[in-house]
Amino acid sequence: MVQILLIDDEEPIRKLLARIIELEGYKVSTASCCSDALQQLRKQQYDVILCDVFLPDGNGVDFIFDIKKYSNDAAIILLTAHGNIQDGVQAIKNGAFDYITKGDDNRKIIPTINRAVDETEKKKGKKTTSVAYSFDSIVGKSNELKQAITLAQKVSRTDAAVLLTGETGTGKEVFAHAIHQASQRASQPIVDINCSAFSKDLLESELFGYKAGAFTGALKDKKGLFEVANHGTIFLDEIGEMAFELQARLLRVLETGE
């Protein structure tokens, strides 16, 4: 079972988040401060660690380094009630998997945890993309599914941008990866990002990158995911949750390739 450590000094929030996460089937341990968390990290390995930024005995952004001494493979998600892009950039630079503002972004916590779990499993070799995401791995007998597979196979032979629609859990990610694996881009990277798991500013930085000095905390150039996925595929999950300004910028990328 996936092991998650939740570090937050506010007991009501800690209990609420723990319950929400447990309802998703994850095993949750909790800590109220850095020292308490370190005691647990010495005894137990965790897959995902959620840590508040402001703790009684430390700062979560700096505490990332201590966490990694004991759980280097864990995905670290920072939580804060007062988020800003500078803290977010510094957290990512220090090795955090993601940075979420509590309250407004509560609905993003579970998708972000799911994405973090997927990432840690990939690191551990539990998921082989070429096998898990081939068209042959898609199981179903309905005519509608067969038609969708046939269309996806045709699309995989082109460089067209593809819009996948469907209810949650219908396999959009599986189809996206299967299209990539069947395409001429299969030897190049496929990069996934859940657009609903990022604030507008952080998502813009993730997609398009930035130059050193662009804002406080931007100490060096960062490649955007479009550049990382160059000659490969980028899968934008939950694209409908993207801010309209970013959707307009994305449209320009799709139209011009720049």
PDB file of C-alpha atoms in Angstrom:
ATOM      1  CA  MET A   1       0.000   0.000   0.000  1.00  0.00           C
ATOM      2  CA  VAL A   2       1.172   3.525  -0.797  1.00  0.00           C
ATOM      3  CA  GLN A   3       2.527   5.233   2.331  1.00  0.00           C
ATOM      4  CA  ILE A   4       1.912   8.969   2.762  1.00  0.00           C
ATOM      5  CA  LEU A   5       3.230  11.278   5.488  1.00  0.00           C
ATOM      6  CA  LEU A   6       1.242  14.460   6.156  1.00  0.00           C
ATOM      7  CA  ILE A   7       3.053  17.210   8.105  1.00  0.00           C
ATOM      8  CA  ASP A   8       0.894  20.110   9.313  1.00  0.00           C
ATOM      9  CA  ASP A   9       0.745  21.881  12.673  1.00  0.00           C
ATOM     10  CA  GLU A  10      -2.961  22.804  12.404  1.00  0.00           C
ATOM     11  CA  GLU A  11      -4.805  19.810  13.830  1.00  0.00           C
ATOM     12  CA  PRO A  12      -8.223  20.416  12.168  1.00  0.00           C
ATOM     13  CA  ILE A  13      -6.626  20.750   8.742  1.00  0.00           C
ATOM     14  CA  ARG A  14      -4.337  17.780   9.393  1.00  0.00           C
ATOM     15  CA  LYS A  15      -7.267  15.540  10.350  1.00  0.00           C
ATOM     16  CA  LEU A  16      -9.397  16.717   7.418  1.00  0.00           C
ATOM     17  CA  LEU A  17      -6.676  16.182   4.823  1.00  0.00           C
ATOM     18  CA  ALA A  18      -5.738  12.812   6.304  1.00  0.00           C
ATOM     19  CA  ARG A  19      -9.344  11.658   6.036  1.00  0.00           C
ATOM     20  CA  ILE A  20      -9.681  12.891   2.449  1.00  0.00           C
ATOM     21  CA  ILE A  21      -6.500  11.067   1.449  1.00  0.00           C
ATOM     22  CA  GLU A  22      -7.473   7.862   3.292  1.00  0.00           C
ATOM     23  CA  LEU A  23     -10.766   7.776   1.390  1.00  0.00           C
ATOM     24  CA  GLU A  24      -8.680   7.412  -1.783  1.00  0.00           C
ATOM     25  CA  GLY A  25      -7.208   4.189  -0.396  1.00  0.00           C
ATOM     26  CA  TYR A  26      -3.852   5.514   0.785  1.00  0.00           C
ATOM     27  CA  LYS A  27      -2.198   4.787   4.146  1.00  0.00           C
ATOM     28  CA  VAL A  28      -1.627   8.103   5.956  1.00  0.00           C
ATOM     29  CA  SER A  29       0.684   8.929   8.863  1.00  0.00           C
ATOM     30  CA  THR A  30       0.697  12.415  10.373  1.00  0.00           C
ATOM     31  CA  ALA A  31       3.148  14.742  12.103  1.00  0.00           C
ATOM     32  CA  SER A  32       2.690  18.202  13.591  1.00  0.00           C
ATOM     33  CA  CYS A  33       6.224  19.569  13.243  1.00  0.00           C
ATOM     34  CA  CYS A  34       9.643  18.931  11.701  1.00  0.00           C
ATOM     35  CA  SER A  35      11.061  17.044  14.697  1.00  0.00           C
ATOM     36  CA  ASP A  36       8.012  14.768  14.856  1.00  0.00           C
ATOM     37  CA  ALA A  37       8.301  14.124  11.125  1.00  0.00           C
ATOM     38  CA  LEU A  38      12.001  13.265  11.397  1.00  0.00           C
ATOM     39  CA  GLN A  39      11.251  10.644  14.048  1.00  0.00           C
ATOM     40  CA  GLN A  40       8.821   8.963  11.676  1.00  0.00           C
ATOM     41  CA  LEU A  41      11.130   9.288   8.681  1.00  0.00           C
ATOM     42  CA  ARG A  42      13.831   7.413  10.601  1.00  0.00           C
ATOM     43  CA  LYS A  43      11.477   4.466  11.087  1.00  0.00           C
ATOM     44  CA  GLN A  44       9.416   4.371   7.889  1.00  0.00           C
ATOM     45  CA  GLN A  45       9.890   4.907   4.163  1.00  0.00           C
ATOM     46  CA  TYR A  46       7.191   6.977   2.464  1.00  0.00           C
ATOM     47  CA  ASP A  47       6.104   7.257  -1.154  1.00  0.00           C
ATOM     48  CA  VAL A  48       4.635  10.759  -0.885  1.00  0.00           C
ATOM     49  CA  ILE A  49       5.179  13.449   1.757  1.00  0.00           C
ATOM     50  CA  LEU A  50       2.877  16.450   2.113  1.00  0.00           C
ATOM     51  CA  CYS A  51       4.471  19.199   4.179  1.00  0.00           C
ATOM     52  CA  ASP A  52       3.159  22.583   5.300  1.00  0.00           C
ATOM     53  CA  VAL A  53       5.519  25.477   4.570  1.00  0.00           C
ATOM     54  CA  PHE A  54       5.127  27.213   7.935  1.00  0.00           C
ATOM     55  CA  LEU A  55       5.806  24.843  10.845  1.00  0.00           C
ATOM     56  CA  PRO A  56       6.545  25.637  14.521  1.00  0.00           C
ATOM     57  CA  ASP A  57      10.154  24.464  14.305  1.00  0.00           C
ATOM     58  CA  GLY A  58      11.076  25.077  10.694  1.00  0.00           C
ATOM     59  CA  ASN A  59      10.235  26.070   7.142  1.00  0.00           C
ATOM     60  CA  GLY A  60       8.944  23.412   4.772  1.00  0.00           C
ATOM     61  CA  VAL A  61      10.917  24.768   1.805  1.00  0.00           C
ATOM     62  CA  ASP A  62      14.179  24.261   3.725  1.00  0.00           C
ATOM     63  CA  PHE A  63      12.965  21.052   5.385  1.00  0.00           C
ATOM     64  CA  ILE A  64      12.959  19.371   1.962  1.00  0.00           C
ATOM     65  CA  PHE A  65      16.699  18.752   2.333  1.00  0.00           C
ATOM     66  CA  ASP A  66      16.203  16.960   5.671  1.00  0.00           C
ATOM     67  CA  ILE A  67      13.391  14.841   4.241  1.00  0.00           C
ATOM     68  CA  LYS A  68      15.565  13.715   1.350  1.00  0.00           C
ATOM     69  CA  LYS A  69      18.217  12.421   3.741  1.00  0.00           C
ATOM     70  CA  TYR A  70      15.763   9.728   4.835  1.00  0.00           C
ATOM     71  CA  SER A  71      13.325   9.382   1.903  1.00  0.00           C
ATOM     72  CA  ASN A  72      15.215  10.451  -1.188  1.00  0.00           C
ATOM     73  CA  ASP A  73      12.781   8.705  -3.542  1.00  0.00           C
ATOM     74  CA  ALA A  74       9.650  10.192  -1.973  1.00  0.00           C
ATOM     75  CA  ALA A  75       7.676  12.813  -3.879  1.00  0.00           C
ATOM     76  CA  ILE A  76       7.417  15.923  -1.685  1.00  0.00           C
ATOM     77  CA  ILE A  77       4.377  18.183  -2.023  1.00  0.00           C
ATOM     78  CA  LEU A  78       4.451  21.480  -0.151  1.00  0.00           C
ATOM     79  CA  LEU A  79       1.248  22.991   1.241  1.00  0.00           C
ATOM     80  CA  THR A  80       0.796  26.631   2.210  1.00  0.00           C
ATOM     81  CA  ALA A  81      -1.989  29.046   3.033  1.00  0.00           C
ATOM     82  CA  HIS A  82      -0.040  31.952   1.542  1.00  0.00           C
ATOM     83  CA  GLY A  83       1.378  30.751  -1.748  1.00  0.00           C
ATOM     84  CA  ASN A  84       3.478  32.830  -4.124  1.00  0.00           C
ATOM     85  CA  ILE A  85       5.453  31.976  -7.221  1.00  0.00           C
ATOM     86  CA  GLN A  86       8.825  32.738  -5.593  1.00  0.00           C
ATOM     87  CA  ASP A  87       8.254  30.169  -2.838  1.00  0.00           C
ATOM     88  CA  GLY A  88       6.968  27.718  -5.422  1.00  0.00           C
ATOM     89  CA  VAL A  89      10.031  28.099  -7.623  1.00  0.00           C
ATOM     90  CA  GLN A  90      12.371  27.718  -4.638  1.00  0.00           C
ATOM     91  CA  ALA A  91      10.481  24.618  -3.480  1.00  0.00           C
ATOM     92  CA  ILE A  92      10.794  22.986  -6.904  1.00  0.00           C
ATOM     93  CA  LYS A  93      14.465  23.956  -7.041  1.00  0.00           C
ATOM     94  CA  ASN A  94      15.011  22.317  -3.635  1.00  0.00           C
ATOM     95  CA  GLY A  95      13.503  19.104  -4.954  1.00  0.00           C
ATOM     96  CA  ALA A  96       9.773  19.340  -4.245  1.00  0.00           C
ATOM     97  CA  PHE A  97       7.446  17.523  -6.607  1.00  0.00           C
ATOM     98  CA  ASP A  98       4.795  20.257  -6.417  1.00  0.00           C
ATOM     99  CA  TYR A  99       3.566  23.253  -4.447  1.00  0.00           C
ATOM    100  CA  ILE A 100      -0.118  23.757  -3.568  1.00  0.00           C
ATOM    101  CA  THR A 101      -1.996  26.617  -1.921  1.00  0.00           C
ATOM    102  CA  LYS A 102      -4.347  25.310   0.764  1.00  0.00           C
ATOM    103  CA  GLY A 103      -7.986  26.351   0.584  1.00  0.00           C
ATOM    104  CA  ASP A 104      -8.419  27.439  -3.030  1.00  0.00           C
ATOM    105  CA  ASP A 105      -6.369  24.485  -4.302  1.00  0.00           C
ATOM    106  CA  ASN A 106      -7.774  21.778  -1.988  1.00  0.00           C
ATOM    107  CA  ARG A 107      -9.472  20.101  -4.939  1.00  0.00           C
ATOM    108  CA  LYS A 108      -6.037  19.727  -6.530  1.00  0.00           C
ATOM    109  CA  ILE A 109      -4.535  17.755  -3.665  1.00  0.00           C
ATOM    110  CA  ILE A 110      -5.787  14.295  -4.668  1.00  0.00           C
ATOM    111  CA  PRO A 111      -4.910  14.686  -8.398  1.00  0.00           C
ATOM    112  CA  THR A 112      -1.460  15.893  -7.361  1.00  0.00           C
ATOM    113  CA  ILE A 113      -0.984  12.956  -4.976  1.00  0.00           C
ATOM    114  CA  ASN A 114      -2.089  10.534  -7.698  1.00  0.00           C
ATOM    115  CA  ARG A 115       0.414  12.091 -10.088  1.00  0.00           C
ATOM    116  CA  ALA A 116       3.141  11.913  -7.440  1.00  0.00           C
ATOM    117  CA  VAL A 117       2.393   8.247  -6.741  1.00  0.00           C
ATOM    118  CA  ASP A 118       2.588   7.506 -10.457  1.00  0.00           C
ATOM    119  CA  GLU A 119       5.959   9.256 -10.630  1.00  0.00           C
ATOM    120  CA  THR A 120       7.414   7.356  -7.669  1.00  0.00           C
ATOM    121  CA  GLU A 121       6.209   4.058  -9.137  1.00  0.00           C
ATOM    122  CA  LYS A 122       7.916   4.879 -12.419  1.00  0.00           C
ATOM    123  CA  LYS A 123      11.156   5.567 -10.529  1.00  0.00           C
ATOM    124  CA  LYS A 124      10.865   2.200  -8.815  1.00  0.00           C
ATOM    125  CA  GLY A 125      10.329   0.478 -12.135  1.00  0.00           C
ATOM    126  CA  LYS A 126       6.788  -0.644 -11.349  1.00  0.00           C
ATOM    127  CA  LYS A 127       5.425   0.754 -14.600  1.00  0.00           C
ATOM    128  CA  THR A 128       6.884   0.131 -18.046  1.00  0.00           C
ATOM    129  CA  THR A 129       5.370   2.634 -20.422  1.00  0.00           C
ATOM    130  CA  SER A 130       5.875   0.625 -23.602  1.00  0.00           C
ATOM    131  CA  VAL A 131       3.921  -2.298 -22.133  1.00  0.00           C
ATOM    132  CA  ALA A 132       1.371  -0.537 -19.959  1.00  0.00           C
ATOM    133  CA  TYR A 133       0.318   1.940 -22.638  1.00  0.00           C
ATOM    134  CA  SER A 134       0.246  -0.010 -25.917  1.00  0.00           C
ATOM    135  CA  PHE A 135      -2.990  -0.368 -27.882  1.00  0.00           C
ATOM    136  CA  ASP A 136      -2.814  -4.110 -27.172  1.00  0.00           C
ATOM    137  CA  SER A 137      -3.155  -3.366 -23.458  1.00  0.00           C
ATOM    138  CA  ILE A 138      -6.558  -1.706 -23.933  1.00  0.00           C
ATOM    139  CA  VAL A 139      -9.210  -4.266 -23.024  1.00  0.00           C
ATOM    140  CA  GLY A 140     -12.785  -3.991 -24.253  1.00  0.00           C
ATOM    141  CA  LYS A 141     -15.250  -5.442 -26.735  1.00  0.00           C
ATOM    142  CA  SER A 142     -17.692  -2.618 -27.462  1.00  0.00           C
ATOM    143  CA  ASN A 143     -17.926  -1.223 -30.987  1.00  0.00           C
ATOM    144  CA  GLU A 144     -17.402   2.285 -29.621  1.00  0.00           C
ATOM    145  CA  LEU A 145     -14.087   1.316 -28.030  1.00  0.00           C
ATOM    146  CA  LYS A 146     -12.943  -0.494 -31.172  1.00  0.00           C
ATOM    147  CA  GLN A 147     -13.759   2.601 -33.228  1.00  0.00           C
ATOM    148  CA  ALA A 148     -11.848   4.813 -30.785  1.00  0.00           C
ATOM    149  CA  ILE A 149      -8.790   2.528 -31.004  1.00  0.00           C
ATOM    150  CA  THR A 150      -8.923   2.489 -34.810  1.00  0.00           C
ATOM    151  CA  LEU A 151      -9.113   6.288 -34.935  1.00  0.00           C
ATOM    152  CA  ALA A 152      -6.290   6.639 -32.394  1.00  0.00           C
ATOM    153  CA  GLN A 153      -4.098   4.286 -34.436  1.00  0.00           C
ATOM    154  CA  LYS A 154      -4.690   6.440 -37.524  1.00  0.00           C
ATOM    155  CA  VAL A 155      -3.868   9.594 -35.579  1.00  0.00           C
ATOM    156  CA  SER A 156      -0.641   8.044 -34.269  1.00  0.00           C
ATOM    157  CA  ARG A 157       0.716   8.049 -37.827  1.00  0.00           C
ATOM    158  CA  THR A 158       0.449  11.848 -38.008  1.00  0.00           C
ATOM    159  CA  ASP A 159       1.865  14.844 -36.151  1.00  0.00           C
ATOM    160  CA  ALA A 160      -1.582  16.295 -35.502  1.00  0.00           C
ATOM    161  CA  ALA A 161      -2.529  17.784 -32.144  1.00  0.00           C
ATOM    162  CA  VAL A 162      -5.163  15.513 -30.585  1.00  0.00           C
ATOM    163  CA  LEU A 163      -8.017  16.388 -28.217  1.00  0.00           C
ATOM    164  CA  LEU A 164      -9.125  13.420 -26.092  1.00  0.00           C
ATOM    165  CA  THR A 165     -12.498  13.831 -24.373  1.00  0.00           C
ATOM    166  CA  GLY A 166     -14.289  11.553 -21.943  1.00  0.00           C
ATOM    167  CA  GLU A 167     -15.427  11.146 -18.372  1.00  0.00           C
ATOM    168  CA  THR A 168     -12.925  10.672 -15.551  1.00  0.00           C
ATOM    169  CA  GLY A 169     -11.552   7.132 -15.559  1.00  0.00           C
ATOM    170  CA  THR A 170     -12.334   6.350 -19.199  1.00  0.00           C
ATOM    171  CA  GLY A 171      -8.667   5.989 -20.150  1.00  0.00           C
ATOM    172  CA  LYS A 172      -7.638   9.265 -21.768  1.00  0.00           C
ATOM    173  CA  GLU A 173      -4.101   8.948 -20.384  1.00  0.00           C
ATOM    174  CA  VAL A 174      -3.854   5.360 -21.641  1.00  0.00           C
ATOM    175  CA  PHE A 175      -4.907   6.471 -25.132  1.00  0.00           C
ATOM    176  CA  ALA A 176      -2.456   9.397 -25.081  1.00  0.00           C
ATOM    177  CA  HIS A 177       0.461   7.121 -24.197  1.00  0.00           C
ATOM    178  CA  ALA A 178      -0.650   4.449 -26.668  1.00  0.00           C
ATOM    179  CA  ILE A 179      -0.738   7.047 -29.449  1.00  0.00           C
ATOM    180  CA  HIS A 180       2.777   8.141 -28.506  1.00  0.00           C
ATOM    181  CA  GLN A 181       4.107   4.573 -28.372  1.00  0.00           C
ATOM    182  CA  ALA A 182       2.679   3.796 -31.823  1.00  0.00           C
ATOM    183  CA  SER A 183       4.014   7.002 -33.390  1.00  0.00           C
ATOM    184  CA  GLN A 184       7.353   7.856 -34.970  1.00  0.00           C
ATOM    185  CA  ARG A 185       8.022   9.851 -31.797  1.00  0.00           C
ATOM    186  CA  ALA A 186       8.107   6.731 -29.585  1.00  0.00           C
ATOM    187  CA  SER A 187      11.872   6.977 -29.041  1.00  0.00           C
ATOM    188  CA  GLN A 188      11.474  10.542 -27.775  1.00  0.00           C
ATOM    189  CA  PRO A 189      10.027  11.545 -24.381  1.00  0.00           C
ATOM    190  CA  ILE A 190       6.365  11.831 -23.522  1.00  0.00           C
ATOM    191  CA  VAL A 191       5.801  14.437 -20.827  1.00  0.00           C
ATOM    192  CA  ASP A 192       2.630  14.428 -18.690  1.00  0.00           C
ATOM    193  CA  ILE A 193       1.268  17.351 -16.717  1.00  0.00           C
ATOM    194  CA  ASN A 194      -2.028  17.673 -14.848  1.00  0.00           C
ATOM    195  CA  CYS A 195      -3.134  21.249 -15.530  1.00  0.00           C
ATOM    196  CA  SER A 196      -5.563  21.221 -12.599  1.00  0.00           C
ATOM    197  CA  ALA A 197      -2.746  20.573 -10.118  1.00  0.00           C
ATOM    198  CA  PHE A 198      -0.986  23.914 -10.646  1.00  0.00           C
ATOM    199  CA  SER A 199      -1.808  27.549 -10.044  1.00  0.00           C
ATOM    200  CA  LYS A 200      -1.819  29.766 -13.154  1.00  0.00           C
ATOM    201  CA  ASP A 201       1.662  31.195 -12.552  1.00  0.00           C
ATOM    202  CA  LEU A 202       3.274  27.852 -11.729  1.00  0.00           C
ATOM    203  CA  LEU A 203       1.617  26.151 -14.706  1.00  0.00           C
ATOM    204  CA  GLU A 204       2.894  28.877 -17.018  1.00  0.00           C
ATOM    205  CA  SER A 205       6.413  28.385 -15.645  1.00  0.00           C
ATOM    206  CA  GLU A 206       6.140  24.600 -16.036  1.00  0.00           C
ATOM    207  CA  LEU A 207       4.902  24.771 -19.633  1.00  0.00           C
ATOM    208  CA  PHE A 208       6.959  27.626 -21.032  1.00  0.00           C
ATOM    209  CA  GLY A 209       9.917  27.900 -18.652  1.00  0.00           C
ATOM    210  CA  TYR A 210      11.656  31.144 -17.755  1.00  0.00           C
ATOM    211  CA  LYS A 211      14.980  32.951 -17.908  1.00  0.00           C
ATOM    212  CA  ALA A 212      17.223  33.576 -14.927  1.00  0.00           C
ATOM    213  CA  GLY A 213      16.296  36.865 -13.282  1.00  0.00           C
ATOM    214  CA  ALA A 214      12.757  36.897 -14.685  1.00  0.00           C
ATOM    215  CA  PHE A 215      11.483  37.261 -11.114  1.00  0.00           C
ATOM    216  CA  THR A 216      12.751  36.951  -7.545  1.00  0.00           C
ATOM    217  CA  GLY A 217      13.953  33.395  -6.975  1.00  0.00           C
ATOM    218  CA  ALA A 218      14.594  32.618 -10.655  1.00  0.00           C
ATOM    219  CA  LEU A 219      18.313  31.991 -10.220  1.00  0.00           C
ATOM    220  CA  LYS A 220      18.833  30.038 -13.434  1.00  0.00           C
ATOM    221  CA  ASP A 221      17.085  29.266 -16.705  1.00  0.00           C
ATOM    222  CA  LYS A 222      14.336  26.637 -16.560  1.00  0.00           C
ATOM    223  CA  LYS A 223      13.252  24.683 -19.619  1.00  0.00           C
ATOM    224  CA  GLY A 224       9.520  24.534 -20.171  1.00  0.00           C
ATOM    225  CA  LEU A 225       7.838  21.185 -20.782  1.00  0.00           C
ATOM    226  CA  PHE A 226       7.231  22.069 -24.430  1.00  0.00           C
ATOM    227  CA  GLU A 227      10.988  22.323 -24.856  1.00  0.00           C
ATOM    228  CA  VAL A 228      11.603  19.169 -22.795  1.00  0.00           C
ATOM    229  CA  ALA A 229       9.152  17.255 -24.997  1.00  0.00           C
ATOM    230  CA  ASN A 230      10.638  18.603 -28.228  1.00  0.00           C
ATOM    231  CA  HIS A 231      10.264  15.974 -30.996  1.00  0.00           C
ATOM    232  CA  GLY A 232       8.239  13.901 -28.523  1.00  0.00           C
ATOM    233  CA  THR A 233       4.746  14.272 -27.053  1.00  0.00           C
ATOM    234  CA  ILE A 234       3.263  16.441 -24.319  1.00  0.00           C
ATOM    235  CA  PHE A 235       0.056  15.239 -22.638  1.00  0.00           C
ATOM    236  CA  LEU A 236      -1.926  18.060 -21.027  1.00  0.00           C
ATOM    237  CA  ASP A 237      -4.332  16.375 -18.625  1.00  0.00           C
ATOM    238  CA  GLU A 238      -7.404  18.320 -17.404  1.00  0.00           C
ATOM    239  CA  ILE A 239      -6.746  21.026 -19.992  1.00  0.00           C
ATOM    240  CA  GLY A 240     -10.188  22.508 -19.378  1.00  0.00           C
ATOM    241  CA  GLU A 241      -8.979  23.654 -15.943  1.00  0.00           C
ATOM    242  CA  MET A 242      -6.268  25.829 -17.495  1.00  0.00           C
ATOM    243  CA  ALA A 243      -6.704  29.609 -17.103  1.00  0.00           C
ATOM    244  CA  PHE A 244      -8.111  31.280 -20.227  1.00  0.00           C
ATOM    245  CA  GLU A 245      -4.986  33.424 -20.672  1.00  0.00           C
ATOM    246  CA  LEU A 246      -2.851  30.279 -20.788  1.00  0.00           C
ATOM    247  CA  GLN A 247      -5.295  28.586 -23.162  1.00  0.00           C
ATOM    248  CA  ALA A 248      -4.824  31.508 -25.556  1.00  0.00           C
ATOM    249  CA  ARG A 249      -1.050  31.162 -25.323  1.00  0.00           C
ATOM    250  CA  LEU A 250      -1.342  27.399 -25.828  1.00  0.00           C
ATOM    251  CA  LEU A 251      -3.425  28.009 -28.959  1.00  0.00           C
ATOM    252  CA  ARG A 252      -0.627  30.112 -30.399  1.00  0.00           C
ATOM    253  CA  VAL A 253       1.832  27.280 -29.722  1.00  0.00           C
ATOM    254  CA  LEU A 254      -0.431  24.789 -31.501  1.00  0.00           C
ATOM    255  CA  GLU A 255      -0.952  27.118 -34.454  1.00  0.00           C
ATOM    256  CA  THR A 256       2.639  28.272 -34.921  1.00  0.00           C
ATOM    257  CA  GLY A 257       4.715  25.578 -33.229  1.00  0.00           C
ATOM    258  CA  GLU A 258       6.533  28.267 -31.250  1.00  0.00           C
TER     259      GLU A 258
END
